[in-house]
Amino acid sequence: SKKILKSSNSDIQSKCEFSKNEKTGYNVAAWINNGKQSTIVFGAHYDHLGFGKSGSLSSDSAVHNGADDNASGTALLIELARILYKNGNSNHNYVFVAFGAEEKGLLGSKAFLNQKIIADSSIMAMLNFDMVGRMDTAEPKLNILGTGTAAEWDSLITTAYSGSVTVKKSESGTAGSDQMSFYLKNIPVLFFITGMHEDYHKPSDDAEKINREGMADVLLIALKITAKLDNI
């Protein structure tokens, strides 16, 4: 117990008991090793909320499938890896990481960096995909955050893509997803997100609500930005 307040008449004390509940989490990674000095990291978290409870915005104890958050991001990550491998991109090394425990406080991405499998100094950029499956069909828009983390981002994105999707840029790299772990290590980042919605962290975030054509647009934009990075 610990004394937390003292008055002239009496002491008020509180007592708190706790125990560790340690669990092992996993990141799942693939690496295209071209033997280069520079590496681009692509990431998306694959964990979600299970039956809800902690982190859920619903009172229902039901399966939270997380179709947008973040099956959309992990699906895009896998397709991006397939295309870059098939195309034979070789100007950098390319690492694709499905992070665990993002919903617990970015634990997977923090662990990835702390393990120093890749030196921080060799990572030229990190592109993160989180909730990229609900692009508005009437007014297609993609938010790209982190454009202030490198002086080149703004012009690079502008020259990389000029299609029908409106790209809304935001300078901050501190938005609450895995790119923030890299940003705090002074690594340039971009965070791709199509936006929040009423199904966020609820059981209703299901596959039938995914805009697949919109996801394809996000993939195209990411590929065009990667192509620009390949020329640096």
Coordinates of C-alpha atoms in Angstrom, one line a residue:
S1 CA 0.0 0.0 0.0
K2 CA 1.1 3.6 -0.5
K3 CA 0.1 6.7 1.3
I4 CA -1.3 9.2 -1.3
L5 CA -2.8 11.9 0.8
K6 CA -2.2 13.3 4.3
S7 CA -4.5 15.6 6.2
S8 CA -4.3 16.8 9.8
N9 CA -6.9 14.3 10.8
S10 CA -6.2 11.1 8.9
D11 CA -4.2 9.3 6.2
I12 CA -5.8 8.0 3.0
Q13 CA -4.1 4.9 1.6
S14 CA -4.6 2.8 -1.5
K15 CA -3.6 -0.7 -2.4
C16 CA -2.9 -2.2 -5.8
E17 CA -2.0 -5.7 -6.7
F18 CA -0.9 -6.8 -10.2
S19 CA 0.8 -9.7 -12.0
K20 CA 2.5 -10.0 -15.3
N21 CA 0.6 -11.6 -18.2
E22 CA 3.4 -12.2 -20.7
K23 CA 2.7 -13.5 -24.2
T24 CA 4.8 -14.0 -27.3
G25 CA 3.9 -12.1 -30.4
Y26 CA 5.2 -12.6 -33.9
N27 CA 6.1 -10.4 -36.9
V28 CA 5.9 -12.1 -40.3
A29 CA 8.5 -10.8 -42.8
A30 CA 9.8 -11.4 -46.3
W31 CA 12.9 -9.9 -47.8
I32 CA 14.0 -9.2 -51.4
N33 CA 17.8 -9.0 -50.8
N34 CA 19.5 -7.3 -53.7
G35 CA 22.7 -6.8 -51.8
K36 CA 22.3 -3.0 -51.8
Q37 CA 23.2 -0.6 -49.0
S38 CA 19.7 0.9 -48.9
T39 CA 16.4 -0.8 -47.9
I40 CA 12.8 0.2 -48.2
V41 CA 10.4 -1.3 -45.6
F42 CA 6.8 -1.9 -46.4
G43 CA 4.5 -2.7 -43.4
A44 CA 1.0 -3.4 -42.3
H45 CA -0.3 -4.8 -39.0
Y46 CA -2.1 -8.1 -39.1
D47 CA -3.4 -8.3 -35.5
H48 CA -6.8 -7.0 -34.5
L49 CA -9.2 -7.2 -31.5
G50 CA -10.4 -10.8 -31.5
F51 CA -13.7 -10.9 -29.6
G52 CA -13.4 -7.2 -28.7
K53 CA -13.2 -6.2 -25.1
S54 CA -10.1 -4.0 -24.8
G55 CA -9.9 -1.5 -27.7
S56 CA -13.4 -2.2 -28.9
L57 CA -15.9 0.5 -29.5
S58 CA -18.8 -2.0 -29.2
S59 CA -20.4 -3.5 -26.1
D60 CA -20.9 -6.8 -28.0
S61 CA -18.5 -9.6 -27.3
A62 CA -18.4 -10.8 -30.9
V63 CA -15.7 -11.6 -33.4
H64 CA -14.1 -8.4 -34.7
N65 CA -13.0 -9.5 -38.2
G66 CA -11.2 -6.2 -39.0
A67 CA -11.7 -6.3 -42.7
D68 CA -10.5 -2.8 -43.1
D69 CA -8.4 -2.7 -39.9
N70 CA -6.3 -4.3 -41.1
A71 CA -6.9 -7.2 -43.5
S72 CA -7.0 -4.5 -46.2
G73 CA -3.5 -3.4 -45.4
T74 CA -2.0 -6.9 -45.1
A75 CA -3.7 -8.0 -48.4
L76 CA -2.2 -4.9 -50.2
L77 CA 1.2 -5.7 -48.6
I78 CA 1.2 -9.2 -50.0
E79 CA 0.2 -8.1 -53.5
L80 CA 2.8 -5.3 -53.4
A81 CA 5.5 -7.8 -52.6
R82 CA 4.3 -10.2 -55.4
I83 CA 4.5 -7.4 -58.0
L84 CA 7.9 -6.0 -56.9
Y85 CA 9.3 -9.5 -56.9
K86 CA 7.8 -10.3 -60.3
N87 CA 9.0 -7.0 -61.8
G88 CA 12.5 -7.6 -60.6
N89 CA 13.0 -4.3 -58.8
S90 CA 16.6 -4.3 -57.7
N91 CA 17.8 -0.7 -57.0
H92 CA 17.3 -1.3 -53.2
N93 CA 16.5 -4.1 -50.8
Y94 CA 12.8 -4.5 -50.1
V95 CA 11.4 -5.8 -46.8
F96 CA 7.8 -6.6 -46.2
V97 CA 6.6 -6.9 -42.6
A98 CA 3.2 -7.9 -41.3
F99 CA 3.5 -6.6 -37.8
G100 CA 1.9 -8.1 -34.7
A101 CA 0.6 -6.3 -31.6
E102 CA 0.0 -3.0 -33.3
E103 CA -3.3 -2.7 -31.4
K104 CA -1.4 -3.2 -28.1
G105 CA 0.8 -0.2 -28.7
L106 CA 2.9 -0.7 -31.8
L107 CA 4.8 -3.5 -30.1
G108 CA 5.6 -5.5 -33.2
S109 CA 7.2 -2.6 -35.1
K110 CA 9.1 -1.5 -32.0
A111 CA 10.4 -5.0 -31.6
F112 CA 11.4 -5.2 -35.2
L113 CA 13.5 -2.1 -34.9
N114 CA 15.0 -3.0 -31.5
Q115 CA 16.2 -6.4 -32.9
K116 CA 18.3 -4.4 -35.4
I117 CA 18.0 -7.1 -38.1
I118 CA 18.4 -4.2 -40.5
A119 CA 20.5 -1.2 -39.4
D120 CA 18.3 1.9 -39.0
S121 CA 20.8 3.9 -41.1
S122 CA 20.2 1.7 -44.1
I123 CA 16.4 2.1 -44.1
M124 CA 15.8 4.9 -46.6
A125 CA 12.0 4.9 -46.1
M126 CA 9.1 3.0 -44.5
L127 CA 5.7 2.8 -46.2
N128 CA 2.8 1.7 -43.9
F129 CA -0.7 0.5 -45.0
D130 CA -3.4 0.6 -42.3
M131 CA -7.1 0.8 -43.2
V132 CA -6.9 1.2 -46.9
G133 CA -10.1 -0.6 -47.8
R134 CA -12.9 2.0 -47.5
M135 CA -12.2 4.6 -50.1
D136 CA -15.2 6.8 -50.8
T137 CA -16.7 5.7 -54.1
A138 CA -18.4 9.1 -54.8
E139 CA -15.3 11.2 -54.0
P140 CA -12.2 8.9 -54.1
K141 CA -9.6 10.1 -51.7
L142 CA -6.4 8.7 -50.1
N143 CA -4.8 10.2 -47.1
I144 CA -1.0 10.0 -47.1
L145 CA 0.5 11.1 -43.8
G146 CA 4.2 11.7 -43.0
T147 CA 5.0 13.9 -45.9
G148 CA 6.9 16.2 -43.7
T149 CA 9.3 13.5 -42.6
A150 CA 11.5 14.0 -45.7
A151 CA 11.9 17.1 -47.8
E152 CA 11.5 15.1 -51.0
W153 CA 8.1 13.5 -50.2
D154 CA 5.8 16.3 -51.3
S155 CA 7.2 16.7 -54.8
L156 CA 7.8 13.0 -55.2
I157 CA 4.2 12.1 -54.5
T158 CA 2.9 14.9 -56.8
T159 CA 5.0 13.8 -59.7
A160 CA 4.4 10.1 -59.0
Y161 CA 0.6 10.2 -59.3
S162 CA -1.9 12.5 -61.0
G163 CA -4.9 10.2 -61.5
S164 CA -8.6 10.4 -60.5
V165 CA -8.0 9.8 -56.7
T166 CA -7.5 12.9 -54.6
V167 CA -4.3 12.5 -52.6
K168 CA -4.6 14.4 -49.3
K169 CA -1.2 14.9 -47.8
S170 CA -0.4 15.5 -44.1
E171 CA 3.1 16.3 -42.8
S172 CA 3.0 14.6 -39.4
G173 CA 4.5 11.2 -38.9
T174 CA 3.1 10.6 -35.5
A175 CA -0.3 9.2 -36.3
G176 CA -1.0 6.0 -34.3
S177 CA 0.2 3.2 -36.5
D178 CA 3.4 1.3 -37.1
Q179 CA 5.1 4.0 -39.2
M180 CA 5.4 6.0 -36.0
S181 CA 8.0 3.5 -34.6
F182 CA 10.2 4.3 -37.6
Y183 CA 9.5 8.0 -37.5
L184 CA 10.8 8.1 -33.9
K185 CA 14.0 6.6 -35.2
N186 CA 14.4 9.5 -37.7
I187 CA 13.4 7.3 -40.7
P188 CA 11.3 8.9 -43.4
V189 CA 7.8 7.4 -43.4
L190 CA 4.5 7.5 -45.3
F191 CA 1.2 6.2 -43.8
F192 CA -1.5 5.3 -46.3
I193 CA -5.1 5.3 -45.0
T194 CA -8.4 5.8 -46.8
G195 CA -10.1 7.2 -43.6
M196 CA -12.1 6.5 -40.5
H197 CA -15.7 5.1 -40.5
E198 CA -18.5 4.1 -38.2
D199 CA -17.4 0.4 -38.2
Y200 CA -13.9 1.2 -36.8
H201 CA -13.1 -1.3 -34.0
K202 CA -16.5 -2.9 -34.2
P203 CA -17.8 -6.3 -35.2
S204 CA -19.4 -4.6 -38.3
D205 CA -16.0 -4.0 -40.0
D206 CA -16.7 -6.9 -42.4
A207 CA -15.5 -7.9 -45.9
E208 CA -18.7 -6.9 -47.8
K209 CA -18.0 -3.2 -47.0
I210 CA -14.5 -3.2 -48.6
N211 CA -14.0 -1.1 -51.7
R212 CA -11.8 -3.4 -53.7
E213 CA -11.4 -1.0 -56.7
G214 CA -10.3 1.6 -54.2
M215 CA -7.7 -0.8 -52.7
A216 CA -6.4 -1.3 -56.3
D217 CA -6.0 2.5 -56.6
V218 CA -4.1 2.6 -53.3
L219 CA -1.8 -0.2 -54.6
L220 CA -1.2 1.7 -57.9
I221 CA -0.3 4.9 -56.0
A222 CA 2.1 2.9 -53.7
L223 CA 3.7 1.3 -56.8
K224 CA 4.2 4.6 -58.5
I225 CA 5.8 6.1 -55.3
T226 CA 8.0 3.1 -55.0
A227 CA 9.1 3.5 -58.7
K228 CA 10.1 7.1 -57.8
L229 CA 12.1 5.9 -54.8
D230 CA 13.9 3.4 -57.0
N231 CA 15.4 6.3 -58.9
I232 CA 16.9 7.8 -55.8

